[in-house]
Amino acid sequence: MLRPYERAVYYYETDKMGIMHHSNYIRIFEETRIHFLSEAGMPFPDIEAQGILMPVLSVECGYLRPLRFGDTFTVELRITDFNGVKLGVEYTVCNKATGEVCAKGRSWHCFTDGELKPLRIKSRYPAIYSIFADNMEH
């Protein structure tokens, strides 16, 4: 099991109500994906250096409890769908101090070359394929 992503809410991420603005959760999902790849031994810059892009096809987030400036949160990432062409990821954001689930989300991605043409990574990039396949929940 890979370590969850963890950090504190920055002041600039909060809104007039003093809570993390909803748009920042989508950024946190991206930070979590980058963290996951580094933890799994395949930093995102190494993937891009091989000419592979992972554009977002869709993203959604449900907000359950607010996070405030200075709150430390963790994000658990689960790969729920993967076939070598498309990738589905789920996220659970928790307040570290209280353990409360603050948000849940999901994103869908595909693998493309630099011209955004779809790639099947299983045979051409087996090390990258295995990072996702080996960490997918069954």
Short mmCIF file of N, CA, C and O in Angstrom, two decimals:
data_model
loop_
_atom_site.label_atom_id
_atom_site.label_comp_id
_atom_site.label_asym_id
_atom_site.label_seq_id
_atom_site.Cartn_x
_atom_site.Cartn_y
_atom_site.Cartn_z
N MET A 1 0.84 -1.19 0.00
CA MET A 1 0.00 0.00 0.00
C MET A 1 0.88 1.25 0.00
O MET A 1 1.81 1.35 0.79
N LEU A 2 0.58 2.16 -0.89
CA LEU A 2 1.35 3.39 -0.99
C LEU A 2 0.84 4.41 0.03
O LEU A 2 -0.33 4.42 0.39
N ARG A 3 1.75 5.26 0.48
CA ARG A 3 1.38 6.29 1.46
C ARG A 3 0.34 7.24 0.87
O ARG A 3 0.46 7.65 -0.29
N PRO A 4 -0.64 7.66 1.68
CA PRO A 4 -1.58 8.66 1.19
C PRO A 4 -0.87 10.00 1.01
O PRO A 4 0.16 10.26 1.64
N TYR A 5 -1.43 10.83 0.18
CA TYR A 5 -0.94 12.19 0.00
C TYR A 5 -1.39 13.01 1.21
O TYR A 5 -2.50 12.83 1.70
N GLU A 6 -0.52 13.90 1.69
CA GLU A 6 -0.85 14.68 2.88
C GLU A 6 -0.25 16.07 2.79
O GLU A 6 0.90 16.23 2.37
N ARG A 7 -1.04 17.06 3.18
CA ARG A 7 -0.54 18.42 3.34
C ARG A 7 -1.60 19.26 4.05
O ARG A 7 -2.69 18.78 4.32
N ALA A 8 -1.27 20.52 4.32
CA ALA A 8 -2.19 21.43 4.98
C ALA A 8 -2.86 22.34 3.95
O ALA A 8 -2.33 22.56 2.85
N VAL A 9 -4.02 22.87 4.31
CA VAL A 9 -4.73 23.83 3.47
C VAL A 9 -3.98 25.16 3.54
O VAL A 9 -3.69 25.66 4.64
N TYR A 10 -3.67 25.73 2.39
CA TYR A 10 -3.02 27.03 2.32
C TYR A 10 -4.07 28.14 2.39
O TYR A 10 -5.21 27.96 1.95
N TYR A 11 -3.66 29.29 2.90
CA TYR A 11 -4.58 30.42 3.05
C TYR A 11 -5.21 30.80 1.71
O TYR A 11 -6.42 31.04 1.62
N TYR A 12 -4.41 30.86 0.65
CA TYR A 12 -4.94 31.29 -0.65
C TYR A 12 -5.99 30.33 -1.21
O TYR A 12 -6.73 30.69 -2.12
N GLU A 13 -6.08 29.14 -0.66
CA GLU A 13 -7.06 28.17 -1.13
C GLU A 13 -8.43 28.36 -0.50
O GLU A 13 -9.38 27.68 -0.88
N THR A 14 -8.53 29.27 0.47
CA THR A 14 -9.80 29.46 1.16
C THR A 14 -10.60 30.59 0.52
O THR A 14 -10.07 31.43 -0.20
N ASP A 15 -11.90 30.60 0.81
CA ASP A 15 -12.80 31.62 0.27
C ASP A 15 -13.26 32.55 1.38
O ASP A 15 -12.77 32.49 2.51
N LYS A 16 -14.21 33.41 1.09
CA LYS A 16 -14.71 34.39 2.05
C LYS A 16 -15.30 33.74 3.30
O LYS A 16 -15.31 34.33 4.37
N MET A 17 -15.76 32.50 3.16
CA MET A 17 -16.33 31.79 4.31
C MET A 17 -15.26 31.13 5.17
O MET A 17 -15.55 30.52 6.18
N GLY A 18 -13.99 31.21 4.71
CA GLY A 18 -12.89 30.63 5.47
C GLY A 18 -12.70 29.14 5.25
O GLY A 18 -11.99 28.49 6.02
N ILE A 19 -13.32 28.60 4.21
CA ILE A 19 -13.17 27.18 3.90
C ILE A 19 -12.47 27.02 2.55
O ILE A 19 -12.43 27.96 1.74
N MET A 20 -11.90 25.85 2.34
CA MET A 20 -11.23 25.62 1.07
C MET A 20 -12.24 25.75 -0.07
O MET A 20 -13.30 25.13 -0.04
N HIS A 21 -11.88 26.56 -1.06
CA HIS A 21 -12.74 26.76 -2.22
C HIS A 21 -12.89 25.44 -2.97
O HIS A 21 -11.92 24.68 -3.12
N HIS A 22 -14.09 25.19 -3.47
CA HIS A 22 -14.39 23.90 -4.11
C HIS A 22 -13.46 23.58 -5.28
O HIS A 22 -13.14 22.43 -5.52
N SER A 23 -13.00 24.58 -6.01
CA SER A 23 -12.15 24.32 -7.18
C SER A 23 -10.80 23.71 -6.79
O SER A 23 -10.18 23.02 -7.60
N ASN A 24 -10.36 23.95 -5.57
CA ASN A 24 -9.05 23.45 -5.17
C ASN A 24 -9.02 21.95 -4.96
O ASN A 24 -7.94 21.34 -5.00
N TYR A 25 -10.16 21.32 -4.76
CA TYR A 25 -10.17 19.87 -4.62
C TYR A 25 -9.72 19.19 -5.91
O TYR A 25 -9.05 18.16 -5.87
N ILE A 26 -10.07 19.77 -7.04
CA ILE A 26 -9.65 19.20 -8.33
C ILE A 26 -8.13 19.28 -8.44
O ILE A 26 -7.48 18.33 -8.90
N ARG A 27 -7.55 20.37 -7.99
CA ARG A 27 -6.08 20.50 -7.98
C ARG A 27 -5.46 19.47 -7.05
O ARG A 27 -4.41 18.90 -7.34
N ILE A 28 -6.10 19.27 -5.90
CA ILE A 28 -5.59 18.28 -4.94
C ILE A 28 -5.61 16.88 -5.55
O ILE A 28 -4.71 16.08 -5.31
N PHE A 29 -6.63 16.58 -6.34
CA PHE A 29 -6.66 15.28 -7.01
C PHE A 29 -5.44 15.12 -7.90
O PHE A 29 -4.81 14.06 -7.95
N GLU A 30 -5.10 16.18 -8.64
CA GLU A 30 -3.92 16.12 -9.50
C GLU A 30 -2.65 15.95 -8.67
O GLU A 30 -1.79 15.14 -9.01
N GLU A 31 -2.52 16.71 -7.58
CA GLU A 31 -1.36 16.55 -6.71
C GLU A 31 -1.25 15.11 -6.21
O GLU A 31 -0.16 14.56 -6.10
N THR A 32 -2.39 14.52 -5.91
CA THR A 32 -2.41 13.15 -5.40
C THR A 32 -1.96 12.17 -6.47
O THR A 32 -1.22 11.22 -6.18
N ARG A 33 -2.39 12.37 -7.73
CA ARG A 33 -1.93 11.49 -8.81
C ARG A 33 -0.41 11.59 -8.99
O ARG A 33 0.27 10.58 -9.16
N ILE A 34 0.12 12.81 -8.94
CA ILE A 34 1.56 13.01 -9.07
C ILE A 34 2.29 12.32 -7.92
O ILE A 34 3.31 11.65 -8.12
N HIS A 35 1.76 12.47 -6.71
CA HIS A 35 2.34 11.81 -5.53
C HIS A 35 2.31 10.29 -5.70
O HIS A 35 3.31 9.61 -5.43
N PHE A 36 1.17 9.76 -6.15
CA PHE A 36 1.04 8.31 -6.35
C PHE A 36 2.12 7.79 -7.30
O PHE A 36 2.78 6.79 -7.02
N LEU A 37 2.31 8.47 -8.42
CA LEU A 37 3.29 8.01 -9.40
C LEU A 37 4.70 8.04 -8.83
O LEU A 37 5.49 7.12 -9.05
N SER A 38 5.03 9.08 -8.07
CA SER A 38 6.35 9.14 -7.44
C SER A 38 6.52 8.01 -6.43
O SER A 38 7.56 7.35 -6.41
N GLU A 39 5.50 7.79 -5.61
CA GLU A 39 5.55 6.71 -4.62
C GLU A 39 5.69 5.34 -5.29
O GLU A 39 6.32 4.45 -4.74
N ALA A 40 5.08 5.20 -6.45
CA ALA A 40 5.10 3.92 -7.17
C ALA A 40 6.40 3.73 -7.96
O ALA A 40 6.58 2.69 -8.59
N GLY A 41 7.29 4.72 -7.93
CA GLY A 41 8.57 4.58 -8.61
C GLY A 41 8.60 5.06 -10.05
O GLY A 41 9.56 4.78 -10.77
N MET A 42 7.56 5.77 -10.48
CA MET A 42 7.52 6.27 -11.85
C MET A 42 7.05 7.73 -11.82
O MET A 42 5.89 8.02 -12.10
N PRO A 43 7.96 8.66 -11.45
CA PRO A 43 7.56 10.07 -11.40
C PRO A 43 6.97 10.54 -12.73
O PRO A 43 7.40 10.12 -13.80
N PHE A 44 5.99 11.42 -12.62
CA PHE A 44 5.29 11.90 -13.81
C PHE A 44 6.22 12.49 -14.87
O PHE A 44 6.04 12.23 -16.06
N PRO A 45 7.26 13.25 -14.47
CA PRO A 45 8.18 13.74 -15.51
C PRO A 45 8.84 12.61 -16.31
O PRO A 45 9.12 12.78 -17.51
N ASP A 46 9.07 11.46 -15.68
CA ASP A 46 9.64 10.32 -16.40
C ASP A 46 8.66 9.76 -17.43
O ASP A 46 9.06 9.32 -18.51
N ILE A 47 7.38 9.77 -17.09
CA ILE A 47 6.35 9.31 -18.03
C ILE A 47 6.29 10.27 -19.22
O ILE A 47 6.29 9.84 -20.38
N GLU A 48 6.24 11.57 -18.93
CA GLU A 48 6.19 12.55 -20.01
C GLU A 48 7.44 12.51 -20.87
O GLU A 48 7.38 12.74 -22.08
N ALA A 49 8.60 12.22 -20.28
CA ALA A 49 9.85 12.14 -21.03
C ALA A 49 9.80 11.02 -22.08
O ALA A 49 10.53 11.07 -23.07
N GLN A 50 8.94 10.04 -21.85
CA GLN A 50 8.77 8.95 -22.82
C GLN A 50 7.73 9.29 -23.88
O GLN A 50 7.39 8.45 -24.72
N GLY A 51 7.20 10.51 -23.83
CA GLY A 51 6.24 10.96 -24.84
C GLY A 51 4.80 10.61 -24.53
O GLY A 51 3.95 10.66 -25.40
N ILE A 52 4.52 10.26 -23.27
CA ILE A 52 3.16 9.87 -22.88
C ILE A 52 2.50 11.01 -22.12
O ILE A 52 3.07 11.57 -21.19
N LEU A 53 1.28 11.33 -22.52
CA LEU A 53 0.46 12.29 -21.81
C LEU A 53 -0.73 11.57 -21.21
O LEU A 53 -1.13 10.51 -21.70
N MET A 54 -1.28 12.13 -20.15
CA MET A 54 -2.44 11.52 -19.47
C MET A 54 -3.52 12.58 -19.28
O MET A 54 -3.80 12.99 -18.15
N PRO A 55 -4.15 13.03 -20.36
CA PRO A 55 -5.16 14.07 -20.20
C PRO A 55 -6.37 13.60 -19.40
O PRO A 55 -6.70 12.42 -19.37
N VAL A 56 -6.99 14.58 -18.73
CA VAL A 56 -8.21 14.32 -17.97
C VAL A 56 -9.38 14.30 -18.94
O VAL A 56 -9.57 15.24 -19.72
N LEU A 57 -10.17 13.25 -18.89
CA LEU A 57 -11.39 13.15 -19.70
C LEU A 57 -12.59 13.71 -18.96
O LEU A 57 -13.46 14.34 -19.55
N SER A 58 -12.63 13.46 -17.64
CA SER A 58 -13.71 14.01 -16.82
C SER A 58 -13.27 13.94 -15.36
O SER A 58 -12.39 13.16 -15.00
N VAL A 59 -13.90 14.79 -14.55
CA VAL A 59 -13.61 14.80 -13.12
C VAL A 59 -14.87 15.24 -12.39
O VAL A 59 -15.66 16.04 -12.90
N GLU A 60 -15.07 14.67 -11.21
CA GLU A 60 -16.22 15.04 -10.38
C GLU A 60 -15.80 15.02 -8.92
O GLU A 60 -14.83 14.34 -8.55
N CYS A 61 -16.50 15.80 -8.11
CA CYS A 61 -16.19 15.86 -6.69
C CYS A 61 -17.46 16.10 -5.90
O CYS A 61 -18.28 16.95 -6.28
N GLY A 62 -17.63 15.36 -4.82
CA GLY A 62 -18.72 15.58 -3.87
C GLY A 62 -18.13 16.11 -2.58
O GLY A 62 -17.16 15.58 -2.06
N TYR A 63 -18.72 17.19 -2.07
CA TYR A 63 -18.21 17.87 -0.89
C TYR A 63 -19.05 17.48 0.32
O TYR A 63 -20.26 17.66 0.32
N LEU A 64 -18.40 16.98 1.36
CA LEU A 64 -19.11 16.45 2.52
C LEU A 64 -18.90 17.29 3.78
O LEU A 64 -19.84 17.53 4.53
N ARG A 65 -17.67 17.70 4.06
CA ARG A 65 -17.33 18.51 5.22
C ARG A 65 -16.24 19.49 4.81
O ARG A 65 -15.35 19.13 4.06
N PRO A 66 -16.29 20.71 5.33
CA PRO A 66 -15.29 21.69 4.90
C PRO A 66 -13.92 21.48 5.53
O PRO A 66 -13.80 20.98 6.65
N LEU A 67 -12.91 21.86 4.78
CA LEU A 67 -11.55 22.00 5.30
C LEU A 67 -11.28 23.49 5.42
O LEU A 67 -11.73 24.28 4.59
N ARG A 68 -10.53 23.87 6.46
CA ARG A 68 -10.23 25.28 6.71
C ARG A 68 -8.72 25.52 6.66
O ARG A 68 -7.93 24.57 6.76
N PHE A 69 -8.34 26.78 6.54
CA PHE A 69 -6.93 27.15 6.52
C PHE A 69 -6.19 26.48 7.67
O PHE A 69 -6.63 26.53 8.82
N GLY A 70 -5.08 25.83 7.33
CA GLY A 70 -4.25 25.17 8.34
C GLY A 70 -4.61 23.74 8.64
O GLY A 70 -3.80 23.01 9.21
N ASP A 71 -5.83 23.31 8.28
CA ASP A 71 -6.20 21.90 8.48
C ASP A 71 -5.27 21.01 7.66
O ASP A 71 -4.98 21.30 6.50
N THR A 72 -4.81 19.94 8.27
CA THR A 72 -4.05 18.94 7.53
C THR A 72 -5.02 17.90 7.03
O THR A 72 -5.91 17.46 7.75
N PHE A 73 -4.84 17.52 5.77
CA PHE A 73 -5.72 16.51 5.18
C PHE A 73 -4.88 15.43 4.52
O PHE A 73 -3.70 15.63 4.22
N THR A 74 -5.50 14.28 4.35
CA THR A 74 -4.89 13.18 3.61
C THR A 74 -5.82 12.83 2.46
O THR A 74 -7.03 13.06 2.52
N VAL A 75 -5.22 12.27 1.42
CA VAL A 75 -6.01 11.82 0.27
C VAL A 75 -5.59 10.40 -0.07
O VAL A 75 -4.41 10.12 -0.32
N GLU A 76 -6.55 9.50 -0.02
CA GLU A 76 -6.35 8.12 -0.45
C GLU A 76 -6.75 8.03 -1.92
O GLU A 76 -7.80 8.54 -2.31
N LEU A 77 -5.91 7.41 -2.71
CA LEU A 77 -6.17 7.22 -4.14
C LEU A 77 -6.39 5.74 -4.40
O LEU A 77 -5.67 4.90 -3.87
N ARG A 78 -7.42 5.45 -5.21
CA ARG A 78 -7.70 4.07 -5.62
C ARG A 78 -7.87 4.03 -7.14
O ARG A 78 -8.65 4.82 -7.68
N ILE A 79 -7.16 3.14 -7.77
CA ILE A 79 -7.37 2.92 -9.20
C ILE A 79 -8.49 1.91 -9.31
O ILE A 79 -8.38 0.78 -8.84
N THR A 80 -9.58 2.33 -9.93
CA THR A 80 -10.76 1.47 -9.99
C THR A 80 -10.99 0.87 -11.37
O THR A 80 -11.66 -0.15 -11.49
N ASP A 81 -10.45 1.52 -12.38
CA ASP A 81 -10.61 1.03 -13.76
C ASP A 81 -9.32 1.29 -14.52
O ASP A 81 -8.75 2.39 -14.44
N PHE A 82 -8.87 0.28 -15.24
CA PHE A 82 -7.66 0.43 -16.05
C PHE A 82 -7.63 -0.66 -17.10
O PHE A 82 -7.79 -1.83 -16.79
N ASN A 83 -7.44 -0.26 -18.35
CA ASN A 83 -7.35 -1.25 -19.42
C ASN A 83 -6.17 -0.98 -20.35
O ASN A 83 -6.08 -1.57 -21.42
N GLY A 84 -5.27 -0.10 -19.96
CA GLY A 84 -4.12 0.22 -20.79
C GLY A 84 -4.36 1.38 -21.74
O GLY A 84 -3.42 1.89 -22.34
N VAL A 85 -5.61 1.78 -21.90
CA VAL A 85 -5.97 2.93 -22.73
C VAL A 85 -6.62 4.00 -21.88
O VAL A 85 -6.32 5.18 -22.01
N LYS A 86 -7.52 3.59 -20.98
CA LYS A 86 -8.22 4.50 -20.08
C LYS A 86 -7.94 4.12 -18.63
O LYS A 86 -7.66 2.96 -18.32
N LEU A 87 -8.06 5.13 -17.77
CA LEU A 87 -7.76 4.98 -16.36
C LEU A 87 -8.83 5.69 -15.55
O LEU A 87 -9.18 6.84 -15.83
N GLY A 88 -9.38 5.00 -14.54
CA GLY A 88 -10.34 5.59 -13.61
C GLY A 88 -9.76 5.62 -12.21
O GLY A 88 -9.22 4.62 -11.73
N VAL A 89 -9.82 6.78 -11.56
CA VAL A 89 -9.23 6.97 -10.25
C VAL A 89 -10.26 7.55 -9.30
O VAL A 89 -11.01 8.47 -9.67
N GLU A 90 -10.31 7.02 -8.07
CA GLU A 90 -11.17 7.58 -7.03
C GLU A 90 -10.30 8.17 -5.92
O GLU A 90 -9.22 7.66 -5.64
N TYR A 91 -10.82 9.22 -5.28
CA TYR A 91 -10.11 9.94 -4.24
C TYR A 91 -11.01 10.09 -3.02
O TYR A 91 -12.19 10.38 -3.16
N THR A 92 -10.42 9.95 -1.84
CA THR A 92 -11.11 10.24 -0.60
C THR A 92 -10.25 11.19 0.20
O THR A 92 -9.11 10.87 0.56
N VAL A 93 -10.79 12.39 0.46
CA VAL A 93 -10.08 13.44 1.19
C VAL A 93 -10.59 13.44 2.62
O VAL A 93 -11.80 13.56 2.85
N CYS A 94 -9.67 13.29 3.59
CA CYS A 94 -10.04 13.25 5.01
C CYS A 94 -9.30 14.30 5.81
O CYS A 94 -8.13 14.58 5.55
N ASN A 95 -9.98 14.85 6.80
CA ASN A 95 -9.34 15.74 7.76
C ASN A 95 -8.49 14.84 8.66
O ASN A 95 -9.01 13.93 9.30
N LYS A 96 -7.19 15.10 8.71
CA LYS A 96 -6.31 14.21 9.46
C LYS A 96 -6.60 14.24 10.96
O LYS A 96 -6.54 13.21 11.63
N ALA A 97 -6.94 15.41 11.51
CA ALA A 97 -7.18 15.53 12.95
C ALA A 97 -8.45 14.83 13.39
O ALA A 97 -8.49 14.20 14.44
N THR A 98 -9.51 14.92 12.58
CA THR A 98 -10.80 14.36 12.99
C THR A 98 -11.11 13.01 12.36
O THR A 98 -11.99 12.30 12.83
N GLY A 99 -10.44 12.70 11.25
CA GLY A 99 -10.73 11.48 10.51
C GLY A 99 -11.96 11.57 9.64
O GLY A 99 -12.32 10.62 8.96
N GLU A 100 -12.63 12.73 9.66
CA GLU A 100 -13.86 12.89 8.86
C GLU A 100 -13.54 12.93 7.37
O GLU A 100 -12.56 13.54 6.95
N VAL A 101 -14.41 12.29 6.60
CA VAL A 101 -14.30 12.38 5.15
C VAL A 101 -14.85 13.74 4.73
O VAL A 101 -15.98 14.08 5.05
N CYS A 102 -14.03 14.49 4.03
CA CYS A 102 -14.40 15.85 3.63
C CYS A 102 -14.89 15.92 2.19
O CYS A 102 -15.73 16.74 1.85
N ALA A 103 -14.34 15.06 1.34
CA ALA A 103 -14.74 15.06 -0.06
C ALA A 103 -14.40 13.71 -0.67
O ALA A 103 -13.49 13.01 -0.21
N LYS A 104 -15.17 13.36 -1.70
CA LYS A 104 -14.89 12.17 -2.49
C LYS A 104 -14.97 12.58 -3.95
O LYS A 104 -15.82 13.38 -4.33
N GLY A 105 -14.08 12.02 -4.76
CA GLY A 105 -14.09 12.38 -6.16
C GLY A 105 -13.63 11.26 -7.05
O GLY A 105 -13.25 10.17 -6.58
N ARG A 106 -13.67 11.56 -8.34
CA ARG A 106 -13.32 10.56 -9.35
C ARG A 106 -12.81 11.29 -10.57
O ARG A 106 -13.30 12.37 -10.91
N SER A 107 -11.82 10.73 -11.23
CA SER A 107 -11.36 11.29 -12.50
C SER A 107 -11.11 10.16 -13.49
O SER A 107 -10.80 9.03 -13.11
N TRP A 108 -11.28 10.50 -14.75
CA TRP A 108 -11.03 9.58 -15.86
C TRP A 108 -9.95 10.18 -16.73
O TRP A 108 -9.95 11.38 -17.00
N HIS A 109 -9.03 9.33 -17.20
CA HIS A 109 -7.90 9.76 -18.01
C HIS A 109 -7.72 8.78 -19.16
O HIS A 109 -8.20 7.64 -19.11
N CYS A 110 -6.98 9.22 -20.16
CA CYS A 110 -6.54 8.32 -21.22
C CYS A 110 -5.05 8.54 -21.42
O CYS A 110 -4.47 9.47 -20.86
N PHE A 111 -4.45 7.70 -22.18
CA PHE A 111 -3.03 7.81 -22.49
C PHE A 111 -2.90 8.21 -23.95
O PHE A 111 -3.52 7.58 -24.83
N THR A 112 -2.11 9.26 -24.21
CA THR A 112 -1.93 9.73 -25.59
C THR A 112 -0.46 10.04 -25.83
O THR A 112 0.34 10.16 -24.90
N ASP A 113 -0.16 10.19 -27.13
CA ASP A 113 1.16 10.70 -27.48
C ASP A 113 1.11 12.23 -27.46
O ASP A 113 0.08 12.82 -27.10
N GLY A 114 2.19 12.88 -27.87
CA GLY A 114 2.26 14.33 -27.85
C GLY A 114 1.28 15.03 -28.77
O GLY A 114 0.98 16.21 -28.59
N GLU A 115 0.75 14.29 -29.74
CA GLU A 115 -0.24 14.86 -30.67
C GLU A 115 -1.66 14.48 -30.26
O GLU A 115 -2.60 14.61 -31.03
N LEU A 116 -1.80 13.97 -29.04
CA LEU A 116 -3.08 13.56 -28.44
C LEU A 116 -3.74 12.39 -29.16
O LEU A 116 -4.96 12.22 -29.09
N LYS A 117 -2.93 11.56 -29.79
CA LYS A 117 -3.44 10.32 -30.39
C LYS A 117 -3.41 9.24 -29.31
O LYS A 117 -2.40 9.09 -28.60
N PRO A 118 -4.49 8.48 -29.16
CA PRO A 118 -4.55 7.45 -28.11
C PRO A 118 -3.41 6.45 -28.20
O PRO A 118 -2.98 6.07 -29.30
N LEU A 119 -2.94 6.02 -27.04
CA LEU A 119 -1.89 5.00 -26.94
C LEU A 119 -2.40 3.80 -26.17
O LEU A 119 -3.12 3.96 -25.18
N ARG A 120 -1.99 2.63 -26.59
CA ARG A 120 -2.16 1.41 -25.80
C ARG A 120 -0.80 1.14 -25.19
O ARG A 120 0.15 0.85 -25.91
N ILE A 121 -0.72 1.26 -23.87
CA ILE A 121 0.60 1.24 -23.25
C ILE A 121 1.10 -0.15 -22.83
O ILE A 121 2.26 -0.30 -22.49
N LYS A 122 0.26 -1.16 -22.91
CA LYS A 122 0.62 -2.48 -22.37
C LYS A 122 1.89 -3.05 -23.00
O LYS A 122 2.81 -3.45 -22.30
N SER A 123 1.97 -3.11 -24.31
CA SER A 123 3.13 -3.74 -24.93
C SER A 123 4.29 -2.77 -25.14
O SER A 123 5.45 -3.16 -25.01
N ARG A 124 3.98 -1.51 -25.42
CA ARG A 124 5.04 -0.54 -25.74
C ARG A 124 5.70 0.05 -24.49
O ARG A 124 6.87 0.42 -24.51
N TYR A 125 4.94 0.15 -23.40
CA TYR A 125 5.44 0.74 -22.15
C TYR A 125 5.07 -0.16 -20.97
O TYR A 125 4.30 0.23 -20.10
N PRO A 126 5.62 -1.37 -20.90
CA PRO A 126 5.19 -2.33 -19.86
C PRO A 126 5.44 -1.85 -18.43
O PRO A 126 4.66 -2.17 -17.53
N ALA A 127 6.50 -1.10 -18.18
CA ALA A 127 6.77 -0.63 -16.81
C ALA A 127 5.69 0.35 -16.36
O ALA A 127 5.24 0.30 -15.21
N ILE A 128 5.26 1.21 -17.26
CA ILE A 128 4.20 2.15 -16.92
C ILE A 128 2.88 1.42 -16.77
O ILE A 128 2.11 1.67 -15.84
N TYR A 129 2.62 0.49 -17.66
CA TYR A 129 1.39 -0.31 -17.58
C TYR A 129 1.30 -1.00 -16.22
O TYR A 129 0.26 -0.98 -15.57
N SER A 130 2.41 -1.59 -15.78
CA SER A 130 2.38 -2.36 -14.53
C SER A 130 2.14 -1.47 -13.31
O SER A 130 1.54 -1.93 -12.33
N ILE A 131 2.59 -0.22 -13.34
CA ILE A 131 2.33 0.70 -12.21
C ILE A 131 0.82 0.77 -11.95
O ILE A 131 0.37 0.69 -10.81
N PHE A 132 0.05 0.92 -13.01
CA PHE A 132 -1.40 1.05 -12.86
C PHE A 132 -2.07 -0.31 -12.65
O PHE A 132 -2.93 -0.45 -11.77
N ALA A 133 -1.67 -1.30 -13.42
CA ALA A 133 -2.28 -2.63 -13.30
C ALA A 133 -2.04 -3.24 -11.92
O ALA A 133 -2.94 -3.81 -11.32
N ASP A 134 -0.83 -3.09 -11.41
CA ASP A 134 -0.48 -3.68 -10.11
C ASP A 134 -1.16 -2.99 -8.94
O ASP A 134 -1.25 -3.55 -7.86
N ASN A 135 -1.59 -1.76 -9.14
CA ASN A 135 -2.23 -0.99 -8.06
C ASN A 135 -3.73 -0.86 -8.22
O ASN A 135 -4.38 -0.14 -7.47
N MET A 136 -4.31 -1.54 -9.20
CA MET A 136 -5.75 -1.46 -9.41
C MET A 136 -6.47 -2.35 -8.41
O MET A 136 -6.06 -3.47 -8.15
N GLU A 137 -7.56 -1.82 -7.87
CA GLU A 137 -8.39 -2.62 -6.98
C GLU A 137 -9.23 -3.58 -7.82
O GLU A 137 -9.72 -3.22 -8.87
N HIS A 138 -9.34 -4.80 -7.30
CA HIS A 138 -10.13 -5.81 -8.04
C HIS A 138 -11.39 -6.13 -7.29
O HIS A 138 -11.55 -6.01 -6.15
#
